[in-house]
Amino acid sequence: MVLPEYQTSLLNKVDGSSTISIGEVKVICSVTGPIEAKPRQELPTQCAIEVNIRPEVGVGSTREKNMEDKLRVVLNGTINKFQYPRQLIQVHLHIISKSQATENNLKDLHACINGAYLALIDANISLLSSFLSTYAVINDDRLIFNPTSEQIQSSISHHLVCFDIKSGRADELLFVDSVGEFTEGELMTVLDQSIEEIESMNKIVRKTITEKVSRDYIWKY
Amino acid sequence: MEEEQPEFIQFTPNVFSRIAPDIYLERNLKEGIRPNLRKYEEFRSVQVNNKGFGRYDESNPTKSSVLGSSVVKVGKTTVICAITGGIVSDDDILDQATTSSNPFATVYPLVEIARGRSGACTDEEMIIAQKLYETLKSSGIIRKSALKIRYGYKHRTSDDKVEVIFPRNGPQTDGTNDDNDQVMADGNTAETIPFEDKQYSFVLYANLQVFSRTGPPFDICWTALIKALKNTKLPYTFLDEDTTSSRTVKSRSGANATIERSQLICDPVLNYPIKLEEKKIGYSSTFGLVTIPDGEKSQEILLADIEGESEESASTSLVHVVVAGDKLTSLTIHGGSKAGGNGSRITKDFIKKSIDLAHQRSLHLSSI
């Protein structure tokens, strides 16, 4: 298992931030909120969530819009929205370096989801559960997690799976995006293996989060 | 003082479904029927019109630039898809899709959802267009070689007639690179034609218009796009060489300069159908998952082909599948039991059931 490299609290003008590197993909994420919502965004009983993804060069295109939409699905299911009625939570992501494999943008999205999770924790936003994602490809009938660009390019199917985590166990399926050519059986194998992958990833991420929190609240303990 | 009894507020179904879509849906489903009067696993009826308005349409040849078209009507929603094209030199870099080693091509879609006013495109339109682009690329329906151009030549014969010579094996490549050797005059003349090194390809654009949107329109847009691609015809093209001599005026010697200009011209009549990978053609279905409280426990219901405001906003859990033959091309799951609405936990059984239903739907759609 290749662990992503990550770091939190690197931006000081926002409420929470993180940077994450998975292979060649690097994403920087900031969370601002809860803040006052614009009148058209305001929801009476819950908070609005604004997701912005910027590409490494230039302004966002339809590619980023599609990624934002997918990330919003994950955030909608995990942010405790009823905690912040009539307010707004802004999640900004900037892709510093994108995947070299041009087949699809799942690897970038994988980094965005995990980056957003860390930034939300850093911003002390109330979450209903933890969540992590995995990216796997099927290459020569083998399932490979965290593939390299070469492996991505020669693979016939690609799967991004995101589970929420309760008490260290992958609990509910939050988001799946699979493309390429695959069978139902292969999909089920991917889902089963992803649970194990996410649970082992969570053990390590959780440890660093615990360290981070005890460091941040040094005067309380 | 006597206290006034609060009156019951009554709403018409239209208003009720707007104010409380989740309760409205729940009340309907408890009766065992959906708000749109369909059964849980029933899809909307589909009508496809392949007789298009294209340039090479046999029934109605026009001078338009439309190469393929389709009109798909699903329930109350109509989608009109028109495929147009352009020619680019293979040396030009359009985007990553054209430069990567990926052997599959795609189209550049533009989706417009009619909503009774003009303005900038909405997020939904952009997302559907991007999804169409990505799904077509990953499904491998169009090979890049199917869009390669083998052009003919226009030349003057010995008895001063202008004729156009096309490659003997037709304008379609078979993916190999030995095209240039195969080219010979199609009559008695057997002269070889010097081929330019420059290679050209078609790029296809798809313009999709969605009228009276009643639910997530991706499925209908995808069907319309595939049906339009199936009747897309690409033109025969030939190189028209134009030589003009011009005298430079200001130069003292009055030197003559010969300007040679060549341009690719699309034949107004001759055309050939685009070669698609038939086995990889699949169709898309969307399913919503809702939970309704049923006494002590709750009941989970799978709704096929969601339609209407209440179903759309209340079912936050979605399964979206594109099936080609016995394989899946694309699958997206939005889980969201906690996202508000009536979404429910996505279980393996639901995924399997959705895939099964999507297979049946795909078979039906490919038969019409």
Coordinates of C-alpha atoms in Angstrom, one line a residue:
Chain A
M1 CA 0.0 0.0 0.0
V2 CA 1.3 3.4 -1.0
L3 CA 0.4 6.0 1.6
P4 CA -0.4 9.5 0.5
E5 CA 1.8 12.2 1.8
Y6 CA -0.1 14.9 3.5
Q7 CA 0.2 17.9 5.6
T8 CA -2.4 20.1 7.3
S9 CA -2.7 23.8 8.5
L10 CA -0.4 25.2 5.9
L11 CA -2.5 28.2 5.0
N12 CA -3.2 30.8 7.7
K13 CA -5.9 33.0 6.1
V14 CA -8.5 30.2 6.0
D15 CA -10.1 28.0 8.6
G16 CA -8.6 24.8 7.5
S17 CA -6.2 23.6 4.8
S18 CA -4.3 20.5 3.7
T19 CA -2.0 19.4 0.9
I20 CA -1.9 15.8 -0.3
S21 CA 0.4 14.1 -2.8
I22 CA -0.5 10.7 -4.3
G23 CA 2.1 9.7 -6.7
E24 CA 2.6 12.6 -9.1
V25 CA -0.8 14.2 -8.2
K26 CA -0.6 17.0 -5.7
V27 CA -3.6 19.0 -4.5
I28 CA -3.9 21.8 -2.1
C29 CA -7.2 22.2 -0.3
S30 CA -8.7 25.0 1.8
V31 CA -11.9 25.1 3.8
T32 CA -13.6 28.3 4.9
G33 CA -16.6 28.1 7.1
P34 CA -19.0 28.3 8.5
I35 CA -19.4 31.8 7.1
E36 CA -22.3 33.9 6.0
A37 CA -24.0 32.6 2.9
K38 CA -25.1 34.7 -0.1
P39 CA -28.9 35.1 -0.1
R40 CA -29.3 32.8 -3.1
Q41 CA -27.2 30.1 -1.5
E42 CA -28.8 30.3 1.9
L43 CA -30.8 27.2 3.0
P44 CA -33.2 27.7 6.0
T45 CA -32.4 24.4 7.8
Q46 CA -28.9 23.5 6.8
C47 CA -25.6 24.9 5.4
A48 CA -24.8 25.3 1.8
I49 CA -21.7 23.7 0.5
E50 CA -19.6 25.4 -2.2
V51 CA -17.0 23.3 -4.0
N52 CA -14.4 24.9 -6.3
I53 CA -11.7 23.0 -8.1
R54 CA -9.0 24.8 -10.0
P55 CA -6.8 23.1 -12.6
E56 CA -3.0 23.5 -12.5
V57 CA -3.1 26.0 -15.4
G58 CA -5.8 28.5 -16.3
V59 CA -9.4 28.6 -15.3
G60 CA -11.7 25.7 -14.6
S61 CA -13.5 24.0 -17.5
T62 CA -16.3 21.4 -17.7
R63 CA -13.8 18.8 -16.5
E64 CA -13.4 20.5 -13.2
K65 CA -17.2 21.2 -13.0
N66 CA -17.8 17.4 -13.3
M67 CA -15.2 16.7 -10.6
E68 CA -16.8 19.4 -8.3
D69 CA -20.1 17.6 -8.8
K70 CA -18.7 14.3 -7.7
L71 CA -16.9 15.7 -4.7
R72 CA -20.1 17.5 -3.6
V73 CA -21.8 14.1 -3.4
V74 CA -19.3 12.9 -0.9
L75 CA -19.3 16.1 1.1
N76 CA -23.1 16.3 1.1
G77 CA -23.2 12.8 2.7
T78 CA -20.6 13.5 5.4
I79 CA -20.7 17.2 6.5
N80 CA -23.1 17.6 9.4
K81 CA -25.1 20.2 7.5
F82 CA -27.9 20.7 10.0
Q83 CA -25.3 21.9 12.5
Y84 CA -24.9 25.1 10.5
P85 CA -28.3 26.4 9.3
R86 CA -28.3 29.4 6.9
Q87 CA -24.5 29.3 6.7
L88 CA -21.9 28.4 4.0
I89 CA -18.9 26.1 3.9
Q90 CA -16.5 26.8 1.1
V91 CA -14.2 24.1 -0.1
H92 CA -11.5 25.2 -2.5
L93 CA -9.1 22.8 -4.2
H94 CA -6.2 23.7 -6.4
I95 CA -4.6 20.9 -8.4
I96 CA -0.9 21.7 -8.2
S97 CA 0.1 18.8 -10.4
K98 CA -2.3 16.5 -12.2
S99 CA -2.2 12.9 -13.1
Q100 CA 0.1 12.1 -16.1
A101 CA -2.4 9.5 -17.3
T102 CA -4.9 11.4 -19.5
E103 CA -7.3 8.5 -19.7
N104 CA -9.5 9.9 -16.9
N105 CA -9.4 12.2 -13.9
L106 CA -10.1 9.7 -11.2
K107 CA -6.7 9.9 -9.7
D108 CA -7.1 13.6 -9.3
L109 CA -10.5 13.2 -7.8
H110 CA -9.1 10.6 -5.4
A111 CA -6.6 13.1 -4.2
C112 CA -9.3 15.8 -3.9
I113 CA -11.6 13.7 -1.8
N114 CA -8.9 12.7 0.7
G115 CA -7.5 16.3 0.7
A116 CA -10.9 17.7 1.4
Y117 CA -11.3 15.3 4.4
L118 CA -8.1 16.4 6.0
A119 CA -8.9 20.1 5.4
L120 CA -12.4 19.7 6.9
I121 CA -10.9 18.2 10.0
D122 CA -8.4 21.0 10.2
A123 CA -11.2 23.5 9.9
N124 CA -13.1 21.8 12.8
I125 CA -16.2 21.3 10.7
S126 CA -18.6 18.9 12.2
L127 CA -18.7 15.7 10.3
L128 CA -21.2 12.8 10.5
S129 CA -18.4 10.3 9.8
S130 CA -14.9 10.0 8.5
F131 CA -14.4 9.1 4.9
L132 CA -11.6 8.0 2.6
S133 CA -11.4 7.0 -1.0
T134 CA -9.3 4.5 -2.9
Y135 CA -8.5 4.3 -6.6
A136 CA -7.9 0.9 -8.2
V137 CA -7.5 -0.3 -11.7
I138 CA -7.9 -3.8 -13.2
N139 CA -4.8 -4.6 -15.3
D140 CA -4.3 -8.1 -16.7
D141 CA -7.0 -9.5 -14.4
R142 CA -5.1 -8.1 -11.4
L143 CA -6.5 -5.5 -9.1
I144 CA -4.0 -2.7 -8.4
F145 CA -4.5 -0.1 -5.8
N146 CA -2.8 3.3 -6.2
P147 CA -1.6 2.6 -9.8
T148 CA 1.2 4.4 -11.5
S149 CA 0.5 6.4 -14.7
E150 CA 1.8 3.5 -16.9
Q151 CA -0.4 1.1 -15.1
I152 CA -3.4 3.4 -15.6
Q153 CA -2.7 3.8 -19.3
S154 CA -2.6 0.0 -19.9
S155 CA -5.6 -0.8 -17.7
I156 CA -9.0 -1.7 -19.0
S157 CA -11.1 -0.5 -16.1
H158 CA -10.8 2.2 -13.4
H159 CA -12.6 2.4 -10.1
L160 CA -12.8 5.1 -7.5
V161 CA -14.5 4.0 -4.3
C162 CA -15.3 6.1 -1.3
F163 CA -16.6 4.7 2.0
D164 CA -17.5 6.4 5.2
I165 CA -15.8 5.1 8.3
K166 CA -17.5 4.5 11.6
S167 CA -15.4 3.1 14.6
G168 CA -12.6 2.1 12.3
R169 CA -14.8 0.1 10.0
A170 CA -15.8 1.1 6.5
D171 CA -19.5 1.5 6.9
E172 CA -21.6 3.0 4.1
L173 CA -20.8 3.3 0.4
L174 CA -20.7 7.0 -0.3
F175 CA -19.5 7.2 -3.9
V176 CA -18.4 5.0 -6.7
D177 CA -17.2 6.0 -10.1
S178 CA -16.2 3.2 -12.4
V179 CA -15.2 3.5 -16.1
G180 CA -13.8 1.2 -18.7
E181 CA -14.9 -2.3 -19.4
F182 CA -15.7 -4.5 -16.5
T183 CA -18.2 -7.1 -15.2
E184 CA -20.5 -7.1 -12.2
G185 CA -18.2 -9.7 -10.5
E186 CA -15.2 -7.5 -10.9
L187 CA -17.0 -4.6 -9.5
M188 CA -18.0 -6.6 -6.4
T189 CA -14.3 -7.7 -5.9
V190 CA -13.3 -4.0 -6.2
L191 CA -15.8 -3.0 -3.5
D192 CA -14.7 -5.8 -1.1
Q193 CA -11.0 -5.1 -1.5
S194 CA -11.6 -1.3 -1.2
I195 CA -13.1 -1.9 2.2
E196 CA -9.9 -3.5 3.4
E197 CA -7.8 -0.9 1.8
I198 CA -9.7 2.0 3.3
E199 CA -9.7 0.4 6.8
S200 CA -5.9 0.0 6.7
M201 CA -5.5 3.5 5.3
N202 CA -7.7 4.8 8.1
K203 CA -5.5 3.3 10.8
I204 CA -2.6 5.4 9.7
V205 CA -4.5 8.6 8.8
R206 CA -6.3 8.4 12.1
K207 CA -3.0 8.2 14.1
T208 CA -1.7 11.3 12.5
I209 CA -5.0 13.1 13.0
T210 CA -4.9 12.2 16.7
E211 CA -1.3 13.6 16.9
K212 CA -2.4 16.7 15.1
V213 CA -5.4 17.4 17.4
S214 CA -3.3 16.9 20.6
R215 CA -0.7 19.3 19.1
D216 CA -3.4 21.9 18.2
Y217 CA -5.0 21.8 21.6
I218 CA -1.8 21.8 23.6
W219 CA -3.1 24.2 26.2
K220 CA -6.2 22.2 26.9
Y221 CA -4.4 19.0 28.0
Chain B
M1 CA -62.3 32.8 25.6
E2 CA -62.8 30.0 23.2
E3 CA -59.7 28.9 21.5
E4 CA -59.8 28.7 17.7
Q5 CA -59.1 25.4 16.2
P6 CA -56.4 25.5 13.6
E7 CA -57.7 24.6 10.2
F8 CA -56.2 21.8 8.1
I9 CA -54.2 23.1 5.2
Q10 CA -54.9 21.3 2.0
F11 CA -52.7 21.4 -1.0
T12 CA -53.1 20.2 -4.5
P13 CA -50.6 17.5 -5.5
N14 CA -48.5 20.0 -7.5
V15 CA -48.0 22.3 -4.5
F16 CA -47.6 19.5 -2.1
S17 CA -44.8 17.9 -4.1
R18 CA -43.0 21.2 -4.2
I19 CA -43.3 22.0 -0.5
A20 CA -42.5 18.6 0.9
P21 CA -41.2 16.3 -1.9
D22 CA -40.0 13.6 0.5
I23 CA -43.4 13.3 2.2
Y24 CA -45.2 13.5 -1.1
L25 CA -43.2 10.7 -2.5
E26 CA -43.5 8.6 0.7
R27 CA -47.4 8.9 0.6
N28 CA -47.4 7.9 -3.0
L29 CA -45.1 4.9 -2.5
K30 CA -47.2 3.7 0.4
E31 CA -50.0 3.2 -2.0
G32 CA -47.7 1.1 -4.1
I33 CA -47.4 3.5 -7.0
R34 CA -45.1 6.3 -8.0
P35 CA -46.2 9.9 -8.5
N36 CA -45.9 9.5 -12.2
L37 CA -48.2 6.4 -12.1
R38 CA -45.4 4.0 -13.0
K39 CA -44.5 0.8 -11.2
Y40 CA -41.3 0.8 -9.2
E41 CA -39.2 -0.9 -11.8
E42 CA -40.9 0.4 -14.8
F43 CA -39.1 2.5 -17.3
R44 CA -40.6 5.3 -19.5
S45 CA -41.6 4.5 -23.0
V46 CA -39.0 5.4 -25.7
Q47 CA -39.5 6.6 -29.2
V48 CA -36.5 7.0 -31.5
N49 CA -36.6 8.7 -34.8
N50 CA -33.6 7.9 -36.9
K51 CA -34.8 9.6 -40.0
G52 CA -32.8 12.6 -39.6
F53 CA -32.2 16.0 -41.1
G54 CA -28.7 15.3 -42.1
R55 CA -26.7 16.4 -45.2
Y56 CA -26.6 12.8 -46.5
D57 CA -29.9 11.6 -45.4
E58 CA -31.4 9.6 -48.2
S59 CA -35.0 10.6 -47.6
N60 CA -34.2 14.3 -47.4
P61 CA -30.8 15.3 -48.6
T62 CA -30.0 18.9 -47.6
K63 CA -27.2 21.3 -47.8
S64 CA -26.8 21.5 -44.1
S65 CA -23.6 20.6 -42.3
V66 CA -25.3 18.0 -40.1
L67 CA -23.7 14.6 -40.6
G68 CA -26.0 12.6 -38.3
S69 CA -29.0 13.2 -36.3
S70 CA -31.6 11.6 -34.0
V71 CA -34.7 12.6 -32.1
V72 CA -35.4 10.6 -28.9
K73 CA -38.5 11.0 -26.9
V74 CA -38.6 9.4 -23.5
G75 CA -41.8 10.0 -21.6
K76 CA -42.5 13.7 -21.9
T77 CA -38.9 14.7 -22.6
T78 CA -37.5 15.1 -26.1
V79 CA -33.9 15.3 -27.0
I80 CA -32.7 16.3 -30.5
C81 CA -29.1 15.5 -31.3
A82 CA -27.2 16.7 -34.3
I83 CA -23.7 15.6 -35.2
T84 CA -21.6 18.1 -37.1
G85 CA -17.9 17.8 -38.0
G86 CA -14.7 19.6 -38.8
I87 CA -11.4 18.7 -40.2
V88 CA -8.1 19.0 -38.4
S89 CA -4.6 18.3 -39.3
D90 CA -3.2 15.5 -37.1
D91 CA -0.3 17.7 -36.2
D92 CA -2.7 20.1 -34.5
I93 CA -3.0 19.6 -30.8
L94 CA -6.6 20.1 -29.8
D95 CA -6.6 18.7 -26.3
Q96 CA -5.3 15.7 -24.4
A97 CA -7.7 13.4 -26.0
T98 CA -6.1 13.9 -29.4
T99 CA -2.5 13.6 -28.3
S100 CA -2.6 10.7 -25.9
S101 CA -1.8 7.2 -27.0
N102 CA -5.4 6.2 -26.3
P103 CA -6.7 4.6 -29.5
F104 CA -10.3 5.9 -29.0
A105 CA -11.8 9.1 -30.1
T106 CA -14.8 11.0 -28.7
V107 CA -17.1 13.8 -29.7
Y108 CA -17.3 17.3 -28.3
P109 CA -20.8 17.6 -27.0
L110 CA -22.8 20.7 -26.3
V111 CA -25.9 20.2 -24.2
E112 CA -28.7 22.8 -23.9
I113 CA -31.6 22.3 -21.6
A114 CA -34.5 24.5 -22.6
R115 CA -35.8 26.3 -19.6
G116 CA -37.7 29.2 -21.1
R117 CA -35.0 31.8 -20.8
S118 CA -31.6 32.5 -22.2
G119 CA -28.3 33.0 -20.3
A120 CA -25.1 31.3 -19.5
C121 CA -25.1 27.5 -19.5
T122 CA -25.9 25.9 -16.2
D123 CA -23.8 23.5 -14.2
E124 CA -26.0 20.6 -15.1
E125 CA -25.5 21.2 -18.9
M126 CA -21.8 21.4 -18.4
I127 CA -21.7 18.2 -16.3
I128 CA -23.9 16.2 -18.8
A129 CA -21.7 17.4 -21.7
Q130 CA -18.5 16.4 -19.9
K131 CA -20.0 13.0 -18.9
L132 CA -21.0 12.3 -22.5
Y133 CA -17.5 13.2 -23.6
E134 CA -15.8 11.0 -20.9
T135 CA -18.2 8.1 -21.2
L136 CA -17.8 7.9 -25.0
K137 CA -14.1 8.1 -24.7
S138 CA -13.8 5.3 -22.1
S139 CA -16.4 3.1 -23.8
G140 CA -14.3 2.8 -27.0
I141 CA -17.1 3.1 -29.4
I142 CA -15.2 5.2 -31.9
R143 CA -11.7 4.4 -32.9
K144 CA -9.4 7.2 -33.9
S145 CA -8.7 5.4 -37.1
A146 CA -12.4 5.6 -38.0
L147 CA -12.1 9.4 -38.2
K148 CA -8.9 9.4 -40.2
I149 CA -9.3 10.9 -43.7
R150 CA -8.0 9.3 -46.8
Y151 CA -8.5 12.0 -49.3
G152 CA -8.7 11.9 -53.1
Y153 CA -7.3 14.2 -55.7
K154 CA -8.9 16.5 -58.2
H155 CA -7.0 16.5 -61.4
R156 CA -7.2 17.3 -65.1
T157 CA -7.2 14.4 -67.5
S158 CA -5.4 14.4 -70.9
D159 CA -8.6 15.4 -72.7
D160 CA -8.9 18.4 -70.4
K161 CA -11.7 17.0 -68.2
V162 CA -11.6 17.6 -64.5
E163 CA -12.1 14.4 -62.5
V164 CA -11.6 13.4 -58.9
I165 CA -9.7 10.3 -58.0
F166 CA -10.5 8.6 -54.7
P167 CA -8.5 6.0 -53.0
R168 CA -9.3 2.6 -54.5
N169 CA -10.3 1.0 -51.2
G170 CA -12.6 3.8 -50.3
P171 CA -12.0 6.6 -47.9
Q172 CA -12.1 4.6 -44.7
T173 CA -8.9 3.4 -43.2
D174 CA -8.6 0.1 -41.5
G175 CA -6.3 1.3 -38.9
T176 CA -3.1 0.4 -40.7
N177 CA -0.7 3.0 -42.0
D178 CA -0.2 1.6 -45.5
D179 CA -2.9 3.8 -47.0
N180 CA -0.6 5.8 -49.2
D181 CA 0.6 2.8 -51.3
Q182 CA -3.0 1.7 -52.0
V183 CA -3.9 4.8 -53.8
M184 CA -4.4 4.5 -57.5
A185 CA -6.6 6.1 -60.1
D186 CA -9.9 4.4 -60.2
G187 CA -10.3 4.3 -64.0
N188 CA -7.8 2.9 -66.5
T189 CA -5.1 5.2 -65.5
A190 CA -2.7 3.6 -63.1
E191 CA -0.6 6.6 -62.3
T192 CA 0.5 6.8 -58.7
I193 CA -0.4 9.9 -56.9
P194 CA 2.2 11.6 -54.7
F195 CA 0.7 11.8 -51.3
E196 CA 1.4 14.6 -49.0
D197 CA 2.7 13.6 -45.7
K198 CA 0.1 15.7 -43.9
Q199 CA -2.6 13.6 -42.4
Y200 CA -6.1 14.8 -41.5
S201 CA -8.9 13.6 -39.3
F202 CA -12.5 14.5 -38.7
V203 CA -13.5 15.9 -35.4
L204 CA -17.1 15.4 -34.4
Y205 CA -19.3 17.8 -32.5
A206 CA -22.6 16.9 -31.0
N207 CA -25.3 19.4 -30.3
L208 CA -28.0 18.2 -28.0
Q209 CA -31.2 20.1 -27.2
V210 CA -33.3 18.9 -24.3
F211 CA -36.9 19.9 -24.2
S212 CA -39.3 19.6 -21.3
R213 CA -36.8 18.1 -18.8
T214 CA -38.7 16.0 -16.2
G215 CA -35.8 14.1 -14.7
P216 CA -32.0 13.6 -14.9
P217 CA -31.6 13.9 -18.7
F218 CA -28.2 12.0 -19.0
D219 CA -29.8 8.7 -20.1
I220 CA -31.8 10.3 -22.9
C221 CA -28.9 12.4 -24.0
W222 CA -26.7 9.3 -24.2
T223 CA -29.3 7.4 -26.2
A224 CA -29.8 10.3 -28.6
L225 CA -26.0 10.6 -29.0
I226 CA -25.6 6.9 -29.8
K227 CA -28.5 6.8 -32.2
A228 CA -27.2 9.9 -34.0
L229 CA -23.7 8.4 -34.2
K230 CA -25.2 5.2 -35.7
N231 CA -26.5 7.1 -38.7
T232 CA -23.6 9.5 -39.0
K233 CA -22.2 9.6 -42.5
L234 CA -18.8 11.2 -43.2
P235 CA -18.2 12.9 -46.5
Y236 CA -15.7 11.8 -49.2
T237 CA -13.0 14.4 -49.3
F238 CA -10.6 15.4 -52.0
L239 CA -7.7 17.7 -52.3
D240 CA -8.3 20.6 -54.7
E241 CA -5.2 22.1 -55.9
D242 CA -5.3 25.6 -57.0
T243 CA -2.4 27.3 -58.7
T244 CA -2.4 30.9 -59.4
S245 CA 0.4 33.1 -60.8
S246 CA 0.7 36.6 -59.6
R247 CA 3.1 39.3 -60.5
T248 CA 4.7 41.3 -57.8
V249 CA 4.1 44.9 -58.7
K250 CA 6.6 46.8 -56.8
S251 CA 9.6 44.7 -57.5
R252 CA 11.8 46.1 -60.2
S253 CA 12.4 42.8 -62.0
G254 CA 8.7 42.1 -61.8
A255 CA 9.3 38.6 -60.7
N256 CA 6.6 36.0 -61.1
A257 CA 5.5 34.2 -58.0
T258 CA 3.5 31.0 -58.2
I259 CA 1.2 30.4 -55.3
E260 CA 0.0 26.9 -54.8
R261 CA -2.8 26.4 -52.5
S262 CA -4.5 23.2 -51.7
Q263 CA -7.6 22.7 -49.7
L264 CA -9.7 19.7 -48.6
I265 CA -13.2 19.7 -50.0
C266 CA -16.0 17.6 -48.9
D267 CA -18.0 16.0 -51.6
P268 CA -21.7 17.1 -51.6
V269 CA -23.0 13.6 -52.5
L270 CA -20.5 10.9 -51.8
N271 CA -20.4 9.7 -48.3
Y272 CA -19.7 6.6 -46.1
P273 CA -21.1 5.6 -42.7
I274 CA -18.8 6.1 -39.8
K275 CA -17.4 2.8 -38.5
L276 CA -18.4 2.2 -34.9
E277 CA -17.4 -0.7 -32.6
E278 CA -20.9 -2.2 -32.5
K279 CA -20.1 -4.6 -29.7
K280 CA -19.2 -1.7 -27.4
I281 CA -22.4 0.2 -27.9
G282 CA -24.4 0.3 -24.7
Y283 CA -27.2 2.3 -23.2
S284 CA -27.6 4.0 -19.9
S285 CA -30.1 3.8 -17.0
T286 CA -30.5 5.7 -13.7
F287 CA -32.0 4.3 -10.5
G288 CA -33.0 6.0 -7.4
L289 CA -33.2 4.4 -4.0
V290 CA -35.6 5.6 -1.4
T291 CA -36.5 4.5 2.1
I292 CA -40.0 4.8 3.4
P293 CA -40.9 4.2 7.0
D294 CA -43.3 1.3 7.3
G295 CA -44.4 0.9 10.9
E296 CA -41.5 -0.1 13.0
K297 CA -39.1 -0.9 10.3
S298 CA -38.5 0.8 7.0
Q299 CA -38.9 -0.3 3.5
E300 CA -36.3 0.3 0.8
I301 CA -37.5 0.7 -2.8
L302 CA -35.6 0.8 -6.0
L303 CA -37.1 3.2 -8.5
A304 CA -36.1 2.8 -12.2
D305 CA -35.7 5.8 -14.5
I306 CA -36.5 8.5 -12.0
E307 CA -38.7 11.3 -13.1
G308 CA -40.3 14.3 -11.6
E309 CA -39.3 16.8 -9.0
S310 CA -40.3 14.7 -6.0
E311 CA -38.4 11.6 -7.1
E312 CA -35.4 13.6 -8.1
S313 CA -35.0 15.6 -4.9
A314 CA -36.1 12.8 -2.5
S315 CA -33.9 10.0 -3.8
T316 CA -30.4 11.1 -2.9
S317 CA -29.0 7.6 -3.4
L318 CA -28.5 7.0 -7.1
V319 CA -27.1 4.2 -9.2
H320 CA -26.3 5.1 -12.7
V321 CA -25.1 2.3 -15.1
V322 CA -24.1 2.1 -18.8
V323 CA -24.2 -1.4 -20.0
A324 CA -22.8 -2.8 -23.3
G325 CA -23.6 -6.4 -24.0
D326 CA -22.6 -8.4 -20.9
K327 CA -20.1 -5.8 -19.8
L328 CA -20.4 -2.5 -18.0
T329 CA -19.0 0.6 -19.4
S330 CA -19.6 3.1 -16.7
L331 CA -21.1 3.0 -13.3
T332 CA -21.6 5.8 -10.8
I333 CA -23.1 5.4 -7.3
H334 CA -24.1 8.3 -5.2
G335 CA -24.7 7.1 -1.7
G336 CA -26.5 9.4 0.6
S337 CA -28.6 8.0 3.4
K338 CA -27.5 10.9 5.6
A339 CA -27.6 13.6 2.9
G340 CA -31.2 14.5 3.7
G341 CA -34.1 13.3 1.6
N342 CA -35.1 9.7 1.6
G343 CA -31.9 8.2 0.3
S344 CA -30.9 4.9 1.6
R345 CA -27.9 2.7 2.2
I346 CA -26.6 1.2 -1.0
T347 CA -26.3 -2.5 -0.6
K348 CA -24.8 -5.0 -3.0
D349 CA -28.2 -6.4 -3.7
F350 CA -29.4 -3.0 -4.9
I351 CA -26.3 -2.7 -7.2
K352 CA -26.9 -6.2 -8.6
K353 CA -30.6 -5.5 -9.2
S354 CA -29.8 -2.1 -10.9
I355 CA -27.3 -3.8 -13.2
D356 CA -29.8 -6.5 -14.1
L357 CA -32.5 -4.0 -14.9
A358 CA -30.0 -1.9 -16.8
H359 CA -29.1 -4.9 -19.0
Q360 CA -32.8 -5.4 -19.9
R361 CA -33.2 -1.8 -20.7
S362 CA -30.1 -1.7 -22.8
L363 CA -31.3 -4.7 -24.8
H364 CA -34.6 -3.0 -25.4
L365 CA -33.0 0.3 -26.4
S366 CA -30.6 -1.4 -28.8
S367 CA -33.6 -3.1 -30.6
I368 CA -35.3 0.1 -31.5

